[in-house]
PDB file of C-alpha atoms and ligand atoms in Angstrom:
ATOM      1  CA  MET B   1       0.000   0.000   0.000  1.00 96.00           C
ATOM      2  CA  ARG B   2       1.086   3.565  -0.664  1.00 98.00           C
ATOM      3  CA  ILE B   3      -0.338   6.935   0.354  1.00 98.00           C
ATOM      4  CA  GLY B   4      -0.459  10.219  -1.579  1.00 98.00           C
ATOM      5  CA  LEU B   5      -1.182  13.818  -0.627  1.00 98.00           C
ATOM      6  CA  GLY B   6      -2.428  16.544  -2.957  1.00 98.00           C
ATOM      7  CA  GLU B   7      -3.066  20.200  -2.278  1.00 98.00           C
ATOM      8  CA  ASP B   8      -4.161  23.130  -4.425  1.00 98.00           C
ATOM      9  CA  THR B   9      -5.277  26.748  -4.205  1.00 98.00           C
ATOM     10  CA  HIS B  10      -7.062  28.842  -6.805  1.00 98.00           C
ATOM     11  CA  ARG B  11      -7.980  32.506  -6.745  1.00 98.00           C
ATOM     12  CA  LEU B  12     -11.622  33.547  -6.990  1.00 98.00           C
ATOM     13  CA  THR B  13     -13.048  36.194  -9.267  1.00 98.00           C
ATOM     14  CA  GLY B  14     -16.525  37.523  -9.982  1.00 97.00           C
ATOM     15  CA  GLY B  15     -19.103  35.545 -11.944  1.00 97.00           C
ATOM     16  CA  GLY B  16     -20.343  32.004 -11.722  1.00 93.00           C
ATOM     17  CA  PRO B  17     -20.772  29.141 -11.872  1.00 97.00           C
ATOM     18  CA  LEU B  18     -18.129  27.597  -9.620  1.00 98.00           C
ATOM     19  CA  ARG B  19     -16.548  24.455 -11.063  1.00 98.00           C
ATOM     20  CA  LEU B  20     -15.637  22.203  -8.146  1.00 98.00           C
ATOM     21  CA  GLY B  21     -15.117  18.470  -7.989  1.00 98.00           C
ATOM     22  CA  GLY B  22     -16.204  18.104 -11.592  1.00 98.00           C
ATOM     23  CA  VAL B  23     -19.594  19.737 -11.121  1.00 98.00           C
ATOM     24  CA  ASP B  24     -20.854  23.274 -11.706  1.00 98.00           C
ATOM     25  CA  ILE B  25     -22.243  24.966  -8.604  1.00 98.00           C
ATOM     26  CA  ALA B  26     -24.414  28.072  -8.820  1.00 97.00           C
ATOM     27  CA  HIS B  27     -22.395  30.866  -7.178  1.00 97.00           C
ATOM     28  CA  ASP B  28     -21.439  34.491  -7.850  1.00 97.00           C
ATOM     29  CA  ARG B  29     -17.706  33.697  -8.110  1.00 97.00           C
ATOM     30  CA  HIS B  30     -15.514  31.187  -9.907  1.00 98.00           C
ATOM     31  CA  THR B  31     -11.929  30.023  -9.615  1.00 97.00           C
ATOM     32  CA  VAL B  32      -9.259  31.321 -12.000  1.00 96.00           C
ATOM     33  CA  GLY B  33      -6.682  29.119 -13.706  1.00 93.00           C
ATOM     34  CA  HIS B  34      -5.163  27.919 -16.967  1.00 89.00           C
ATOM     35  CA  SER B  35      -7.418  24.860 -17.117  1.00 91.00           C
ATOM     36  CA  ASP B  36     -11.010  24.900 -15.855  1.00 93.00           C
ATOM     37  CA  ALA B  37      -9.428  25.723 -12.442  1.00 96.00           C
ATOM     38  CA  ASP B  38     -11.114  22.877 -10.574  1.00 98.00           C
ATOM     39  CA  VAL B  39      -9.167  23.131  -7.342  1.00 98.00           C
ATOM     40  CA  LEU B  40     -10.554  19.899  -5.875  1.00 98.00           C
ATOM     41  CA  LEU B  41      -9.858  17.709  -8.905  1.00 98.00           C
ATOM     42  CA  HIS B  42      -6.335  19.136  -9.047  1.00 97.00           C
ATOM     43  CA  ALA B  43      -5.720  18.113  -5.435  1.00 98.00           C
ATOM     44  CA  VAL B  44      -7.116  14.629  -6.158  1.00 98.00           C
ATOM     45  CA  THR B  45      -4.921  14.337  -9.258  1.00 98.00           C
ATOM     46  CA  ASP B  46      -1.763  15.257  -7.361  1.00 98.00           C
ATOM     47  CA  ALA B  47      -2.612  12.886  -4.499  1.00 98.00           C
ATOM     48  CA  LEU B  48      -2.942  10.003  -6.965  1.00 98.00           C
ATOM     49  CA  LEU B  49       0.238  10.875  -8.829  1.00 98.00           C
ATOM     50  CA  GLY B  50       2.073  11.233  -5.541  1.00 98.00           C
ATOM     51  CA  ALA B  51       0.899   7.854  -4.281  1.00 98.00           C
ATOM     52  CA  ALA B  52       2.336   6.217  -7.389  1.00 97.00           C
ATOM     53  CA  GLY B  53       5.565   8.233  -7.188  1.00 97.00           C
ATOM     54  CA  LEU B  54       4.889   9.939 -10.525  1.00 97.00           C
ATOM     55  CA  ALA B  55       5.494  13.516 -11.696  1.00 94.00           C
ATOM     56  CA  ASP B  56       3.060  16.137 -10.410  1.00 94.00           C
ATOM     57  CA  ILE B  57       0.136  17.721 -12.256  1.00 93.00           C
ATOM     58  CA  GLY B  58       2.136  20.828 -13.173  1.00 92.00           C
ATOM     59  CA  GLN B  59       4.797  18.701 -14.865  1.00 93.00           C
ATOM     60  CA  LEU B  60       2.361  16.424 -16.691  1.00 91.00           C
ATOM     61  CA  PHE B  61      -0.117  19.138 -17.715  1.00 90.00           C
ATOM     62  CA  PRO B  62       1.931  22.380 -17.908  1.00 89.00           C
ATOM     63  CA  ASN B  63       0.091  25.693 -17.827  1.00 87.00           C
ATOM     64  CA  THR B  64       2.342  26.801 -20.684  1.00 88.00           C
ATOM     65  CA  GLU B  65       0.669  24.386 -23.110  1.00 87.00           C
ATOM     66  CA  ALA B  66      -2.236  25.571 -25.223  1.00 87.00           C
ATOM     67  CA  GLU B  67      -3.973  22.182 -25.085  1.00 88.00           C
ATOM     68  CA  ASN B  68      -4.399  22.607 -21.324  1.00 86.00           C
ATOM     69  CA  ARG B  69      -6.093  26.012 -21.620  1.00 89.00           C
ATOM     70  CA  GLY B  70      -9.624  25.747 -20.307  1.00 88.00           C
ATOM     71  CA  ARG B  71      -9.158  21.977 -20.153  1.00 91.00           C
ATOM     72  CA  ASP B  72     -11.681  19.823 -18.282  1.00 94.00           C
ATOM     73  CA  SER B  73      -9.926  18.760 -15.081  1.00 96.00           C
ATOM     74  CA  GLY B  74     -11.977  15.569 -15.124  1.00 97.00           C
ATOM     75  CA  GLU B  75     -10.049  14.615 -18.241  1.00 96.00           C
ATOM     76  CA  ILE B  76      -6.760  15.550 -16.550  1.00 96.00           C
ATOM     77  CA  LEU B  77      -7.682  13.364 -13.576  1.00 97.00           C
ATOM     78  CA  ARG B  78      -8.678  10.445 -15.793  1.00 97.00           C
ATOM     79  CA  LEU B  79      -5.409  10.632 -17.741  1.00 96.00           C
ATOM     80  CA  ALA B  80      -3.406  10.836 -14.514  1.00 97.00           C
ATOM     81  CA  TYR B  81      -5.223   7.804 -13.108  1.00 97.00           C
ATOM     82  CA  GLU B  82      -4.392   5.889 -16.284  1.00 97.00           C
ATOM     83  CA  GLN B  83      -0.733   6.484 -15.487  1.00 97.00           C
ATOM     84  CA  VAL B  84      -1.298   5.350 -11.914  1.00 97.00           C
ATOM     85  CA  THR B  85      -2.998   2.129 -13.027  1.00 97.00           C
ATOM     86  CA  SER B  86      -0.253   1.570 -15.618  1.00 97.00           C
ATOM     87  CA  ALA B  87       2.237   1.815 -12.769  1.00 96.00           C
ATOM     88  CA  GLY B  88       0.349  -1.070 -11.133  1.00 96.00           C
ATOM     89  CA  TYR B  89      -1.818   0.661  -8.532  1.00 97.00           C
ATOM     90  CA  GLN B  90      -5.523   0.899  -7.804  1.00 97.00           C
ATOM     91  CA  ILE B  91      -7.345   3.211  -5.407  1.00 98.00           C
ATOM     92  CA  VAL B  92      -8.469   1.914  -2.014  1.00 98.00           C
ATOM     93  CA  ASN B  93     -10.108   5.189  -0.960  1.00 98.00           C
ATOM     94  CA  LEU B  94      -9.616   8.916  -1.057  1.00 98.00           C
ATOM     95  CA  ASP B  95     -10.538  11.621   1.416  1.00 98.00           C
ATOM     96  CA  CYS B  96     -10.720  15.328   0.595  1.00 98.00           C
ATOM     97  CA  VAL B  97     -11.165  18.649   2.382  1.00 98.00           C
ATOM     98  CA  VAL B  98     -12.341  21.781   0.579  1.00 98.00           C
ATOM     99  CA  ALA B  99     -11.913  25.130   2.317  1.00 98.00           C
ATOM    100  CA  ALA B 100     -14.367  27.701   0.970  1.00 98.00           C
ATOM    101  CA  GLN B 101     -16.116  30.495   2.822  1.00 98.00           C
ATOM    102  CA  GLN B 102     -18.937  30.446   0.271  1.00 97.00           C
ATOM    103  CA  PRO B 103     -20.909  28.724  -1.101  1.00 96.00           C
ATOM    104  CA  GLN B 104     -22.029  26.170   1.459  1.00 96.00           C
ATOM    105  CA  LEU B 105     -20.820  22.878   0.050  1.00 96.00           C
ATOM    106  CA  ALA B 106     -22.847  20.478   2.170  1.00 94.00           C
ATOM    107  CA  PRO B 107     -25.746  20.351  -0.345  1.00 95.00           C
ATOM    108  CA  HIS B 108     -23.296  19.496  -3.158  1.00 97.00           C
ATOM    109  CA  LYS B 109     -21.114  16.881  -1.501  1.00 97.00           C
ATOM    110  CA  VAL B 110     -22.977  13.820  -2.768  1.00 97.00           C
ATOM    111  CA  ARG B 111     -23.027  15.127  -6.343  1.00 98.00           C
ATOM    112  CA  ILE B 112     -19.273  15.803  -6.161  1.00 98.00           C
ATOM    113  CA  ARG B 113     -18.567  12.341  -4.731  1.00 98.00           C
ATOM    114  CA  ARG B 114     -20.638  10.740  -7.475  1.00 98.00           C
ATOM    115  CA  ARG B 115     -18.811  12.696 -10.159  1.00 98.00           C
ATOM    116  CA  ILE B 116     -15.336  11.804  -8.832  1.00 98.00           C
ATOM    117  CA  ALA B 117     -16.408   8.150  -8.539  1.00 98.00           C
ATOM    118  CA  GLU B 118     -17.625   8.305 -12.141  1.00 98.00           C
ATOM    119  CA  ILE B 119     -14.361   9.815 -13.422  1.00 98.00           C
ATOM    120  CA  LEU B 120     -12.275   7.159 -11.635  1.00 98.00           C
ATOM    121  CA  SER B 121     -14.690   4.218 -12.145  1.00 97.00           C
ATOM    122  CA  LEU B 122     -14.987   3.769  -8.373  1.00 97.00           C
ATOM    123  CA  THR B 123     -17.919   3.417  -5.996  1.00 98.00           C
ATOM    124  CA  VAL B 124     -19.166   6.479  -4.120  1.00 98.00           C
ATOM    125  CA  ASP B 125     -18.204   4.940  -0.757  1.00 98.00           C
ATOM    126  CA  GLN B 126     -14.538   5.059  -1.843  1.00 98.00           C
ATOM    127  CA  ILE B 127     -14.720   8.864  -2.083  1.00 98.00           C
ATOM    128  CA  ASN B 128     -15.180  11.222   0.837  1.00 98.00           C
ATOM    129  CA  VAL B 129     -15.474  15.011   0.665  1.00 98.00           C
ATOM    130  CA  LYS B 130     -15.491  17.325   3.662  1.00 98.00           C
ATOM    131  CA  ALA B 131     -16.103  21.073   3.653  1.00 97.00           C
ATOM    132  CA  LYS B 132     -14.622  23.792   5.861  1.00 97.00           C
ATOM    133  CA  THR B 133     -15.029  27.549   5.873  1.00 97.00           C
ATOM    134  CA  GLY B 134     -12.183  29.996   6.387  1.00 96.00           C
ATOM    135  CA  GLU B 135     -13.772  31.309   9.592  1.00 96.00           C
ATOM    136  CA  GLY B 136     -13.985  34.692   7.876  1.00 96.00           C
ATOM    137  CA  VAL B 137     -10.226  35.282   7.994  1.00 98.00           C
ATOM    138  CA  GLY B 138      -7.357  34.852   5.537  1.00 98.00           C
ATOM    139  CA  PRO B 139      -7.649  34.365   1.770  1.00 98.00           C
ATOM    140  CA  VAL B 140     -10.307  31.655   2.134  1.00 98.00           C
ATOM    141  CA  GLY B 141     -12.343  33.545   4.713  1.00 98.00           C
ATOM    142  CA  GLU B 142     -12.214  36.741   2.663  1.00 98.00           C
ATOM    143  CA  GLN B 143     -13.421  34.778  -0.402  1.00 97.00           C
ATOM    144  CA  LEU B 144     -10.242  35.501  -2.336  1.00 98.00           C
ATOM    145  CA  ALA B 145      -9.412  31.822  -2.818  1.00 98.00           C
ATOM    146  CA  ILE B 146     -10.587  28.248  -2.412  1.00 98.00           C
ATOM    147  CA  GLU B 147      -8.223  25.542  -1.166  1.00 98.00           C
ATOM    148  CA  ALA B 148      -8.457  21.774  -1.465  1.00 98.00           C
ATOM    149  CA  ARG B 149      -6.553  18.872   0.037  1.00 98.00           C
ATOM    150  CA  CYS B 150      -6.758  15.176  -0.672  1.00 98.00           C
ATOM    151  CA  VAL B 151      -5.167  12.023   0.676  1.00 98.00           C
ATOM    152  CA  VAL B 152      -5.444   8.783  -1.242  1.00 98.00           C
ATOM    153  CA  LEU B 153      -4.547   5.209  -0.408  1.00 98.00           C
ATOM    154  CA  VAL B 154      -3.589   2.873  -3.246  1.00 98.00           C
ATOM    155  CA  ASP B 155      -2.554  -0.748  -3.320  1.00 97.00           C
ATOM    156  CA  ASP B 156      -1.042  -2.887  -6.037  1.00 94.00           C
ATOM    157  CA  LYS B 157      -3.446  -4.587  -8.352  1.00 82.00           C
ATOM    158  CA  ALA B 158      -1.852  -8.033  -7.971  1.00 69.00           C
TER     159      ALA B 158
HETATM  160 MG1  LIG Y   1      -4.659  23.894  -9.803  1.00 85.08          MG
END
């Protein structure tokens, strides 16, 4: 068994919807980035790559490449997981934390878990998503950014 940790931060700017965990959430702000700026899927991707000892998301999908502009992070995650499975690993479970002052994520957690499970061909019970606020302070609390963290456990397929 091996463990991986992924972490990401994206700035927020005006206008919705918010793309998070592969779903669009009605909100008056959205994250900014070279791809679709899905902060949660980026953290999941890096956790998986890390567990397999592979290069990180920035090396595999550089923000200097035109093909990654506006790219669906679900596709990035799927491609990264293909590399992980090629390296001989499968996911046992993954656990995520999203820090966002707004919107309230509780009503969206099941939809996000289902979407991540769909992207990775897993069952929903293998995916957990937790939500925190920024307690009104710092970049998260002031709604300047959203942060995400993910840990994943993998084992070898044999
Ligand atoms: Mg990112």
